[in-house]
Coordinates of N, CA and C and ligand atoms in Angstrom, one line a residue:
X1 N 12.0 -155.8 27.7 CA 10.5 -155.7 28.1 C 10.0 -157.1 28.3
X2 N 9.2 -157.2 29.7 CA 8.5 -158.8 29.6 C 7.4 -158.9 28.9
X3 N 7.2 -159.6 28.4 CA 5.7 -160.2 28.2 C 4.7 -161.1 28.6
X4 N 3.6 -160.7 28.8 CA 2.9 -161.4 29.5 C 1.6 -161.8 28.9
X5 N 0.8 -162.9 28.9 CA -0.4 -163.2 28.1 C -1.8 -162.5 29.1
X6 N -2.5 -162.1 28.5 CA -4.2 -161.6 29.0 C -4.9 -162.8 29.1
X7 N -4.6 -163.4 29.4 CA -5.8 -164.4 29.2 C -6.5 -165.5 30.4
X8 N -7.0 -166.2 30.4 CA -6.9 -167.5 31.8 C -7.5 -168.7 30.3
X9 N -7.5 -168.8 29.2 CA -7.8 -169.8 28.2 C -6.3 -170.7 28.4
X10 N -6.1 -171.4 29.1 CA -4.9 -172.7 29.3 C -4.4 -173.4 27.9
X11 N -5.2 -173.3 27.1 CA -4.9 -173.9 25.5 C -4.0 -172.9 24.8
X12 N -4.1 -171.5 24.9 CA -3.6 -170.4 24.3 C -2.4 -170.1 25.3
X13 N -2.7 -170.3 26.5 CA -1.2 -169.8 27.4 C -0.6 -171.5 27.2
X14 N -0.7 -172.3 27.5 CA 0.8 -173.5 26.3 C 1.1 -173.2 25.0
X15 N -0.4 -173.0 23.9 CA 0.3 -172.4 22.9 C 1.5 -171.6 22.6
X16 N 1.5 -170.6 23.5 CA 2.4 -169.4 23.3 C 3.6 -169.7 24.7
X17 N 3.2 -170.0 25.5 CA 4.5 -170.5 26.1 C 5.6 -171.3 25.5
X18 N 5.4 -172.0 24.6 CA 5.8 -172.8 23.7 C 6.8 -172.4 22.8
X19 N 6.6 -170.9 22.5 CA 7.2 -170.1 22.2 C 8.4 -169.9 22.3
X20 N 8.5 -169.9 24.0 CA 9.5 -168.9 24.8 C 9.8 -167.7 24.9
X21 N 8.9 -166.9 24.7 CA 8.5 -165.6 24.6 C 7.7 -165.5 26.0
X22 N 7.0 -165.7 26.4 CA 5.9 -165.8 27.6 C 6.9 -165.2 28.9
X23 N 6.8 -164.5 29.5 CA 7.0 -164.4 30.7 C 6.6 -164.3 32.4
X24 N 5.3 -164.1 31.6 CA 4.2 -164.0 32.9 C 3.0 -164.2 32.4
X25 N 1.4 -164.0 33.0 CA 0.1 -164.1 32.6 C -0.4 -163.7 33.7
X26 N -1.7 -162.8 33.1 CA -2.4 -161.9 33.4 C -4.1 -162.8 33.5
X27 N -4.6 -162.2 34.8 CA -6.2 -163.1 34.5 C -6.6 -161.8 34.7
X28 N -8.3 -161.7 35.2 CA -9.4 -161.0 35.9 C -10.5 -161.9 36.1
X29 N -11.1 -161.5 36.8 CA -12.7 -161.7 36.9 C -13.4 -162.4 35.5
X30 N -13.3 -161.7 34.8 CA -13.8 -161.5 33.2 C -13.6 -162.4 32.7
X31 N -12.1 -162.5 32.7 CA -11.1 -163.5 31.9 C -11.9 -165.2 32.6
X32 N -11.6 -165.1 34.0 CA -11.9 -166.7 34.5 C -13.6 -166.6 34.3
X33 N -14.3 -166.0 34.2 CA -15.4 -165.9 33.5 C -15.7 -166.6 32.4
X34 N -15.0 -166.4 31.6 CA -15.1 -166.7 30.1 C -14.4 -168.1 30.0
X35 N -13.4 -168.2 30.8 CA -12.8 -170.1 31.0 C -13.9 -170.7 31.1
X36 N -14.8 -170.1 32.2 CA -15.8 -171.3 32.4 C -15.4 -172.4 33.1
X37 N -14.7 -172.0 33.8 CA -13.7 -173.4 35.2 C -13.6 -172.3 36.4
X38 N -13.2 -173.3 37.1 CA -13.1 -172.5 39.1 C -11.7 -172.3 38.7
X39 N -11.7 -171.0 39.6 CA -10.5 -170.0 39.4 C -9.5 -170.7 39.9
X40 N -9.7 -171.0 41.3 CA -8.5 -171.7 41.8 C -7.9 -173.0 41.2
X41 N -8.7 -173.8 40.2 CA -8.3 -174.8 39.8 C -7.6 -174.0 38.5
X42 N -8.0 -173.1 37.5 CA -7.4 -172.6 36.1 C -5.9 -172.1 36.8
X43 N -6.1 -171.2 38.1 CA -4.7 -170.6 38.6 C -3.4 -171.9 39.0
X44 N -3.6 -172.6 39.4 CA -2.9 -173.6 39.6 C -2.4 -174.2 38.0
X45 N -3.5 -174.4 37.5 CA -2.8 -174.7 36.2 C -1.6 -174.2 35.1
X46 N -2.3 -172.3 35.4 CA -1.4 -172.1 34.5 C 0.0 -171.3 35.3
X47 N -0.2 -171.3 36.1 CA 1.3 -171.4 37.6 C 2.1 -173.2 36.8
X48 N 1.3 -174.4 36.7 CA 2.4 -175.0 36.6 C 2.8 -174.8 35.0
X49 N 2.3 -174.4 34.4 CA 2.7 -174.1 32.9 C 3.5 -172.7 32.6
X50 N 3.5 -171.6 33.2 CA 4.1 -171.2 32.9 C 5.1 -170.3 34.7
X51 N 6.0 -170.4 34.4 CA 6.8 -169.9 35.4 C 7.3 -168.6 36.0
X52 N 6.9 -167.6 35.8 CA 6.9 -166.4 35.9 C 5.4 -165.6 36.4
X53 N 5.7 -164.4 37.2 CA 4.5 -164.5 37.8 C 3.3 -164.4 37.3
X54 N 2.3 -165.2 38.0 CA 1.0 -165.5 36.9 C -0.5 -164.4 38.1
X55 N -0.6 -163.3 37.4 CA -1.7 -162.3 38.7 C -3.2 -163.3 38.4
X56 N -3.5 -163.1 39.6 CA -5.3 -163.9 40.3 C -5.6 -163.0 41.3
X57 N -6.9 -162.2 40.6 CA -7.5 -160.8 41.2 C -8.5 -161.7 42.4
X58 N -8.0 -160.6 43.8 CA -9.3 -160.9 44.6 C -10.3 -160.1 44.1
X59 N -11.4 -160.5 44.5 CA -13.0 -160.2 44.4 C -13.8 -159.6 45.4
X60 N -13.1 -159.4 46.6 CA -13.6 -159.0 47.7 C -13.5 -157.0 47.8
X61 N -14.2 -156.4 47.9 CA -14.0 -154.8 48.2 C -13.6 -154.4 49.5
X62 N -13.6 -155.3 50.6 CA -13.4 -154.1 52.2 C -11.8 -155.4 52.3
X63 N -11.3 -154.5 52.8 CA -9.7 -155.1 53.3 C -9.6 -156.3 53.9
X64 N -10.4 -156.5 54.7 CA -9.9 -158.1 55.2 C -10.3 -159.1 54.6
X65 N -11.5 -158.9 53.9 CA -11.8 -160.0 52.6 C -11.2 -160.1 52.1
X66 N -10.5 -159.2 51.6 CA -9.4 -158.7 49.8 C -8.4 -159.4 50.5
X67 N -7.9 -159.4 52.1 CA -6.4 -159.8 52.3 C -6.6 -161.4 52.5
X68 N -8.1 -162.1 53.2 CA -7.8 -163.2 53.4 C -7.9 -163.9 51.8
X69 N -8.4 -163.7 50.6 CA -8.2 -163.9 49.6 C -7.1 -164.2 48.9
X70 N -6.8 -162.7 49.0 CA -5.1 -162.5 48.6 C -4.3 -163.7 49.3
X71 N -4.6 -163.8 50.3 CA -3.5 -164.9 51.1 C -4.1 -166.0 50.4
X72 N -5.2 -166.5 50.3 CA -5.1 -168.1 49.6 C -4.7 -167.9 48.1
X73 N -4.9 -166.8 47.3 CA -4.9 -166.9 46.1 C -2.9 -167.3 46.0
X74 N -2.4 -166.4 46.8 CA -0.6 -166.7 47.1 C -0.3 -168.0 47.3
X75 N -1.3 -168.6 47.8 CA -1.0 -170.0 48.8 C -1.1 -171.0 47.7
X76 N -1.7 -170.9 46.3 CA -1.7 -171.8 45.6 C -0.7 -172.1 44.8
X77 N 0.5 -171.2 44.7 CA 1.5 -171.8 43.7 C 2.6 -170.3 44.1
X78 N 4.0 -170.4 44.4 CA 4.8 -168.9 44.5 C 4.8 -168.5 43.7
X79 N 4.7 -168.3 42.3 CA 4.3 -167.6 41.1 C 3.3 -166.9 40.6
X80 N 1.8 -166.9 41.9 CA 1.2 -166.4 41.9 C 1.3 -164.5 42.6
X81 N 0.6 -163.8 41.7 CA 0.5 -162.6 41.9 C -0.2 -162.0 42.2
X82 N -1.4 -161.5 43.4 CA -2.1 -161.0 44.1 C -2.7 -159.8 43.5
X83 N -3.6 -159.9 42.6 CA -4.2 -158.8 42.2 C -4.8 -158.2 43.1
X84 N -5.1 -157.0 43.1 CA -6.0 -155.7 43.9 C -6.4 -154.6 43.1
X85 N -7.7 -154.0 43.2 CA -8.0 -153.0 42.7 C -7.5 -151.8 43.1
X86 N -7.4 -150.4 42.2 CA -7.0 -149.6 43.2 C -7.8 -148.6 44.0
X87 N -8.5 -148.8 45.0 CA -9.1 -148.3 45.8 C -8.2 -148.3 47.1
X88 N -8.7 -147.4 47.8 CA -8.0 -147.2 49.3 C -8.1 -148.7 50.2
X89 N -9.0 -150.0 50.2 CA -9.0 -150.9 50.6 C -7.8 -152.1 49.8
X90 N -8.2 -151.7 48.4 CA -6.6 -152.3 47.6 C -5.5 -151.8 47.6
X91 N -4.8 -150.7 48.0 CA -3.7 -150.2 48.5 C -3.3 -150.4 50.0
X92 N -4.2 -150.8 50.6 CA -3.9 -150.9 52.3 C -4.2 -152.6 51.9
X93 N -4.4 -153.5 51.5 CA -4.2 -155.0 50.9 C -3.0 -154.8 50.8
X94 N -2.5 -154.5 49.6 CA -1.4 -154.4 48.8 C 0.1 -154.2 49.8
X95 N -0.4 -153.2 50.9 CA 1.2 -152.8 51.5 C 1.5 -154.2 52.4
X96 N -0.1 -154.9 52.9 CA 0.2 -155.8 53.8 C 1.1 -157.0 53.2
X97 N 0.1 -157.6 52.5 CA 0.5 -158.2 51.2 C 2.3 -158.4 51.0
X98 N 2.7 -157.2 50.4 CA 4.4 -156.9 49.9 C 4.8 -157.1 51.4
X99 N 4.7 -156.4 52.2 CA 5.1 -156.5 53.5 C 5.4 -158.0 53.6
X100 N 4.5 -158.4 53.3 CA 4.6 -160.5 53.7 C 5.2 -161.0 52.9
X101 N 6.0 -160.3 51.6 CA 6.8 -160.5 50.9 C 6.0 -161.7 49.5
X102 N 5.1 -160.8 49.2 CA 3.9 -161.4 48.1 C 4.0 -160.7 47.6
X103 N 4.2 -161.0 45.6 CA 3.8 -160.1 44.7 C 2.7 -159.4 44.2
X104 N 2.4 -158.1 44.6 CA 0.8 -157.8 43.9 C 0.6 -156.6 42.8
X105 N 0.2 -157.3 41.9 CA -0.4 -156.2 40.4 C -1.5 -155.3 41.1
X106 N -1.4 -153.9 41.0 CA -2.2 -152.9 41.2 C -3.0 -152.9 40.0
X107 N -4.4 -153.2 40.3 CA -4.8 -152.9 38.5 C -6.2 -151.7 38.4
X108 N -6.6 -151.3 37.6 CA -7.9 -150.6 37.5 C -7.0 -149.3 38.1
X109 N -5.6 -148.9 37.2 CA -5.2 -147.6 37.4 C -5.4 -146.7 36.2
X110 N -5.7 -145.5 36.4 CA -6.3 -144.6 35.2 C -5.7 -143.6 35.5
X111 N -4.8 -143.1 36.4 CA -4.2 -141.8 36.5 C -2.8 -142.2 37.4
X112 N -2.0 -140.7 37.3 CA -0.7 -140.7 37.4 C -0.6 -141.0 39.4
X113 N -1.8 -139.9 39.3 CA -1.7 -139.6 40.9 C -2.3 -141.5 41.4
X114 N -2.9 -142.2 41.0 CA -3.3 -143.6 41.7 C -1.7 -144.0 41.4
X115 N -0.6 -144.4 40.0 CA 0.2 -144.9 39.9 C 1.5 -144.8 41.1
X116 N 1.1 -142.9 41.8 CA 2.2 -142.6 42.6 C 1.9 -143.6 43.9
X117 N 0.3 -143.5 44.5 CA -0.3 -144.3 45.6 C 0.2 -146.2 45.6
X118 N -0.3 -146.2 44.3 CA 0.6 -147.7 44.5 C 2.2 -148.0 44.5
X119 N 2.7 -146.5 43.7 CA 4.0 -147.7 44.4 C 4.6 -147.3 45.7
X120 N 3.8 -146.1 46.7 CA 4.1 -145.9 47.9 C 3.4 -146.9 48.6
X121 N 2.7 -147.6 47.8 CA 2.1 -149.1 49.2 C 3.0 -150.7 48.3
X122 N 4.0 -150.2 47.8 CA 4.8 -151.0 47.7 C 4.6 -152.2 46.5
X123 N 3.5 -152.1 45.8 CA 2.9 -152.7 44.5 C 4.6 -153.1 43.9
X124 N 4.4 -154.5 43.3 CA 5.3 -154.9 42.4 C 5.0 -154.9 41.1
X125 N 3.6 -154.8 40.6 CA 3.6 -154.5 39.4 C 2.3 -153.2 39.4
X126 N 2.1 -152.1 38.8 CA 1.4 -151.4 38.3 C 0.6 -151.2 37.2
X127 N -0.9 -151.5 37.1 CA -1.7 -151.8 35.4 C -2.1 -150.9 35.2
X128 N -1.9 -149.8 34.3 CA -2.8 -148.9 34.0 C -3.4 -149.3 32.4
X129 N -4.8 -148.7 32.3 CA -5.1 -149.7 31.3 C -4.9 -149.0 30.2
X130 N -4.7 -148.7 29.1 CA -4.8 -147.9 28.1 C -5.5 -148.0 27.3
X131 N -6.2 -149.0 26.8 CA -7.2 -148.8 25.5 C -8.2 -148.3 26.1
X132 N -8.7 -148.7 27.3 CA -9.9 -148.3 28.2 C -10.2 -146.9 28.3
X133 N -8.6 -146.4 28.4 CA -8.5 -145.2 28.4 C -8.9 -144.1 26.7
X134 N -8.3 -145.4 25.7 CA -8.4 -144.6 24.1 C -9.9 -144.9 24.2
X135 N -10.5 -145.2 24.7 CA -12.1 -145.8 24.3 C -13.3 -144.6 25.0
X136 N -12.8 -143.9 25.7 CA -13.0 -142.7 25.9 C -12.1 -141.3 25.9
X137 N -11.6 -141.8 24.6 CA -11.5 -140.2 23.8 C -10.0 -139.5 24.9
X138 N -9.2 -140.7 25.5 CA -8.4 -140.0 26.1 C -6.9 -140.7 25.6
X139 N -6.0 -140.1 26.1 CA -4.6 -140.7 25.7 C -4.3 -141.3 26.5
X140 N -4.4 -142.7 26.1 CA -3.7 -143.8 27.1 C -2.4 -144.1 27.4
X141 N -1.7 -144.2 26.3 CA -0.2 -144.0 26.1 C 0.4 -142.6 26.8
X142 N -0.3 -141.7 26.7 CA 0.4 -140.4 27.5 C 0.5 -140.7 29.4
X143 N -0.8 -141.6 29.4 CA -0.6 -142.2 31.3 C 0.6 -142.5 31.2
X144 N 1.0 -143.9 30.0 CA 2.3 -144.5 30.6 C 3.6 -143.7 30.2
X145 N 3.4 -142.7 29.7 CA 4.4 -141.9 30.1 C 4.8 -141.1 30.7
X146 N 3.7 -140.7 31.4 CA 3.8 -139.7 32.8 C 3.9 -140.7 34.0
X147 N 3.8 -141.9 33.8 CA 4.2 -142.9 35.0 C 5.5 -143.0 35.1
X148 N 6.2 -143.4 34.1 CA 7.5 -144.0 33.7 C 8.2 -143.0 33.8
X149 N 7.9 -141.5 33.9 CA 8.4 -140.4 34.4 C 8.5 -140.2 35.5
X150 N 7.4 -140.7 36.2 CA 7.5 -139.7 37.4 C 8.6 -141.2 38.3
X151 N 8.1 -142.3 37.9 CA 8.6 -143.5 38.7 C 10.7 -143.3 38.5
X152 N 10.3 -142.6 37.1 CA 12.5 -143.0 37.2 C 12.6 -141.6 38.3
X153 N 11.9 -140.7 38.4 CA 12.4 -139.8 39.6 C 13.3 -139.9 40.8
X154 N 12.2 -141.8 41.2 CA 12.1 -142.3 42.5 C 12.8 -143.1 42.5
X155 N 13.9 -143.5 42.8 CA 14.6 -145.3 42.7 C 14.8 -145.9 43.6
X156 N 13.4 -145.0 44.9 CA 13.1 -145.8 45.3 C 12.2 -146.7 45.8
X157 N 11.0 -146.3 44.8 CA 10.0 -146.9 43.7 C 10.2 -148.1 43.3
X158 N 9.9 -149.0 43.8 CA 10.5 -150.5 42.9 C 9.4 -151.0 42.0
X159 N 8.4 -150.3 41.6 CA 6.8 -151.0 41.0 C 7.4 -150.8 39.8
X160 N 6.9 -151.8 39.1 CA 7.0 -152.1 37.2 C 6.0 -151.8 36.8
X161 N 5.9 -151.0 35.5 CA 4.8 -151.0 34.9 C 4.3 -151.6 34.3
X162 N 3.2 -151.8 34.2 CA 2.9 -153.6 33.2 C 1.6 -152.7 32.6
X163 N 2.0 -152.4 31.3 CA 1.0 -152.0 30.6 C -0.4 -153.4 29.8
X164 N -1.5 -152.5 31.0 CA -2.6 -153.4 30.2 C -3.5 -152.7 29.4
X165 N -4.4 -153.7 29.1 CA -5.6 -153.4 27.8 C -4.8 -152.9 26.6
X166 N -4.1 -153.9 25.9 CA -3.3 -153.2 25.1 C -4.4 -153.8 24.0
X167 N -4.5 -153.2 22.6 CA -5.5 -153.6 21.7 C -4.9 -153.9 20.5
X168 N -3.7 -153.7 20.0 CA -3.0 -153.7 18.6 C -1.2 -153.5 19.4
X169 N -0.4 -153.8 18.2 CA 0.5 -154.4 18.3 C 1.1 -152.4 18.3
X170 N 0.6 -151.6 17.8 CA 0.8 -150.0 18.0 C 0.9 -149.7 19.3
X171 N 0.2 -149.8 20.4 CA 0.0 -149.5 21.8 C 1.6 -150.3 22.0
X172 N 2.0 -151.7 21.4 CA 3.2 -152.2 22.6 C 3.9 -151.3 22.0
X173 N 4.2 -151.2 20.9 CA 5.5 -150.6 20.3 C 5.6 -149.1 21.2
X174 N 4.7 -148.7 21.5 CA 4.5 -147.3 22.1 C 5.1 -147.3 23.2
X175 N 4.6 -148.3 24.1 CA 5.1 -148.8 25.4 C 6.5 -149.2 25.7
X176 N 6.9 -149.7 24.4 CA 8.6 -150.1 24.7 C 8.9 -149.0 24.1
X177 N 8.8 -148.1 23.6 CA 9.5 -147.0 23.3 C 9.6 -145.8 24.7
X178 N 9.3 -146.1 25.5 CA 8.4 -145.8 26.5 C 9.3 -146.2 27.5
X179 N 10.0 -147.4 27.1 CA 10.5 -148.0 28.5 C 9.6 -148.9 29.3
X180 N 8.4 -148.6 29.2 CA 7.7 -149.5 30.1 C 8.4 -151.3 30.5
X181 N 8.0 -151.9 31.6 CA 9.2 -152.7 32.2 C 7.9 -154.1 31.6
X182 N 6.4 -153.8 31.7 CA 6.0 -155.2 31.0 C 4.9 -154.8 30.2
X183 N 4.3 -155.3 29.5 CA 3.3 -155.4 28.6 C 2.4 -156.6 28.8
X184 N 1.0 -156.4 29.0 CA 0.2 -157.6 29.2 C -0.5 -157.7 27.6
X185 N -0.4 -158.9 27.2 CA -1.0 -158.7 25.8 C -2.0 -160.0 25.5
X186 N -3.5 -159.7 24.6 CA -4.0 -160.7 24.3 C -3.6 -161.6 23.3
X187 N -3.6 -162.9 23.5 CA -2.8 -164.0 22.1 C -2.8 -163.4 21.1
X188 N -3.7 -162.9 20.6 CA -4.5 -162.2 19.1 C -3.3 -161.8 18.8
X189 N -2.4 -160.0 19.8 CA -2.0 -159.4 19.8 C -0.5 -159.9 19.5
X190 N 0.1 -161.1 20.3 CA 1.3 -161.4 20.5 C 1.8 -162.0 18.9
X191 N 0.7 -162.7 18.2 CA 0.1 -163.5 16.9 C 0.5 -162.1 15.7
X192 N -0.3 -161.2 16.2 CA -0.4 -160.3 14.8 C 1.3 -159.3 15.3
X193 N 2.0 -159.5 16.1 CA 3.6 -159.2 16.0 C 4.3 -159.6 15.1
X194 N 4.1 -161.3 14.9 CA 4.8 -161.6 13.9 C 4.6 -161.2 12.4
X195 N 3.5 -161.0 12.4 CA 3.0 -160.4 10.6 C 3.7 -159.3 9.9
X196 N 3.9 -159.5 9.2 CA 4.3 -158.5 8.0 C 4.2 -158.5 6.6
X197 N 3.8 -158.3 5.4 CA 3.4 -158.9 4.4 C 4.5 -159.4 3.4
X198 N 5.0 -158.3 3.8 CA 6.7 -158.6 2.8 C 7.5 -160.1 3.3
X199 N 7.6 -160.1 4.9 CA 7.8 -161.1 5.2 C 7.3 -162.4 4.2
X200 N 6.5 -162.5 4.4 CA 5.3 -163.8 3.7 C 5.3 -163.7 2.5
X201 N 5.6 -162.6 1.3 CA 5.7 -162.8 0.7 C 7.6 -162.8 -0.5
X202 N 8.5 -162.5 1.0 CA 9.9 -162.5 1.2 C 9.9 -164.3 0.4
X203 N 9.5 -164.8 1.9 CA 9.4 -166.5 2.0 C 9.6 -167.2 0.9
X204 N 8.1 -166.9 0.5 CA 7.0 -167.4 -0.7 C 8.7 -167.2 -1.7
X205 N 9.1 -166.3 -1.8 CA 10.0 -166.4 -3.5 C 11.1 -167.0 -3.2
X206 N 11.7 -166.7 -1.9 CA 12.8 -167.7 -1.3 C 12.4 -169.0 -1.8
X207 N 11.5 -169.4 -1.2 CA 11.0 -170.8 -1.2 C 10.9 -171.7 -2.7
X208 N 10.4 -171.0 -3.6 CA 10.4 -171.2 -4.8 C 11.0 -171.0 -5.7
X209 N 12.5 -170.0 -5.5 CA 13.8 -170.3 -5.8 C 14.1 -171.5 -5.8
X210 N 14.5 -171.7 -4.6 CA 15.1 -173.0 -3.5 C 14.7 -174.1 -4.5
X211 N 13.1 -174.3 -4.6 CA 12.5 -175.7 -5.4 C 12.9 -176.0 -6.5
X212 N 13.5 -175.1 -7.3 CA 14.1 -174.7 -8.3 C 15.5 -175.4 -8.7
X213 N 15.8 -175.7 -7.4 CA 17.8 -176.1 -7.6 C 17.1 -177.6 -7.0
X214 N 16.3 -178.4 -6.7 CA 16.0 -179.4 -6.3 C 17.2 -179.9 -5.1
X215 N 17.2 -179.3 -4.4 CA 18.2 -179.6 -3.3 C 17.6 -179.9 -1.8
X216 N 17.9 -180.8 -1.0 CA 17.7 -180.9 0.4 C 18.4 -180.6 1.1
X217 N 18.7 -179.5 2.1 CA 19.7 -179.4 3.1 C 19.4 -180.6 4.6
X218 N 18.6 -181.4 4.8 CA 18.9 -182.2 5.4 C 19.1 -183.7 5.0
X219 N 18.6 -183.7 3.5 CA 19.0 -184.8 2.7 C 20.0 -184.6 1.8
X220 N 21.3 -184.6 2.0 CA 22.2 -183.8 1.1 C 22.6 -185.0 0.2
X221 N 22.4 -186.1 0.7 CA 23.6 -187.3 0.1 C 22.7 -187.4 -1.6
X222 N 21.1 -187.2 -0.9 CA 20.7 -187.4 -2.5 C 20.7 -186.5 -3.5
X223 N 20.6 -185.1 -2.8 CA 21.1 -184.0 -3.8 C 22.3 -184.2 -4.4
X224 N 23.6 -184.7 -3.7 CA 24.9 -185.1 -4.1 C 24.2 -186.1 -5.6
X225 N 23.9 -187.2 -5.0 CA 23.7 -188.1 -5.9 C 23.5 -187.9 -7.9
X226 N 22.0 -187.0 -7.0 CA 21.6 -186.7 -8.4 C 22.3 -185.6 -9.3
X227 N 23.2 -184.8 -8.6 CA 23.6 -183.8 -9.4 C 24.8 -184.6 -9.8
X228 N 25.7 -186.0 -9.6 CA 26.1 -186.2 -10.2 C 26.0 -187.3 -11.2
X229 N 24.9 -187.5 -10.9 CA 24.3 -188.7 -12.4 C 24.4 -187.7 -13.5
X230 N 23.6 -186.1 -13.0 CA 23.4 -185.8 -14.8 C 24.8 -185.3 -15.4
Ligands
E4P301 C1 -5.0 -156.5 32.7 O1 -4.6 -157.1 33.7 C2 -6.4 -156.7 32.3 O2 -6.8 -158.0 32.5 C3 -6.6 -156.4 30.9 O3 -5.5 -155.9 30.2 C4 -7.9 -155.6 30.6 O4 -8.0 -155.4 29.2 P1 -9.4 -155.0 28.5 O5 -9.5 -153.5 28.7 O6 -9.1 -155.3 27.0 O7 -10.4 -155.8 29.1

């Protein structure tokens, strides 16, 4: 399963690239919003930081806006990934788009029947959101699995699902059980993966064992030393 960060905050996507976990990054509107910087300058940045496709939604609603966008937003770095809404103007972007052999995330998908529309306009990745969807009283996780159904039907379907608005580290686990091919997740999210209490408190007694036998495994000569003075 890939993983991908939610974010356009440049501090948090090196943080977690850093990692080596990172495989892609996810913006919106919202997201470069909240940067507080010009999009095209944040997108360029985190294109050179991280290497895997990085999506930058056009903003435009009638097709030829959406496509001459889409073309500069591509034109800034080949790792860039051409978001589109899914409306009949973002699906008719989208086929042109793939056609020209540009990656584009279909996003603002809420049902099975839009997921089937995008991958017949050729979408390389598919977002359907899911919390958006728990947040009105519906099953979100049941979309991605009537997607991920209907999509292995097809092989000849090549759109990935990239599950967004994930809200807790429960929705991924759902999703790779699921099969789903990516997960967009916010730092918070990727952060509270690692947690577990036993872990931490596994450590904590290891550790204070260890202090116990006064030993350094990268200073051995003085552990040698002292264990044989006494
Ligand atoms: C995905 O591409 C979207 O940016 C994102 O996952 C939306 O998440 P939200 O519903 O938490 O805003």
């Amino acid at each position: 399963m890939k993983f991908f960060i939610d974010t356009a905050d440049t501090k948090d996507i090196r943080e977690l690239a850093a990692t080596g976990l990172l495989d892609g990054v996810t913006t919106n509107p919202t997201l470069i919003a909240k940067s507080g910087r010009k999009m095209l300058d944040v997108i360029a940045e985190i294109c050179d930081i991280v290497p895997g496709p990085v999506s930058a939604e056009a903003v435009s609603t009638d097709h030829a806006t959406m496509l001459a966008e889409g073309r500069k937003l591509a034109a800034i770095a080949p790792n860039v990934t051409v978001k589109v809404p899914l409306t009949p103007d973002g699906l008719k972007t989208c086929k042109v788009l793939t056609d020209e052999g540009r990656q584009v995330n279909v996003t603002l998908c809420f049902s099975a029947g839009q997921a089937i529309l995008a991958a017949k306009a050729g979408a390389t990745f598919i977002s359907p959101f899911v919390g958006r969807l728990d947040d009105i009283s519906q099953d979100g996780m049941q979309l991605i699995a009537d997607i991920c159904q209907i999509y292995k039907q097809y092989p000849a379907f090549k759109t990935e699902v990239l599950v967004a608005s994930i809200r807790h580290p429960v929705h991924l686990i759902a999703a790779a059980k699921l099969g789903a091919h990516v997960a967009t997740l916010p730092g918070s999210v990727i952060r509270q993966l690692y947690q577990h209490p036993l872990t931490d408190k596994g450590l904590a007694s290891f550790l204070a064992d260890w202090a116990k036998t006064g030993q350094s495994i990268l200073d051995d000569d003085k552990a040698g030393k002292s264990a044989a003075a006494e």
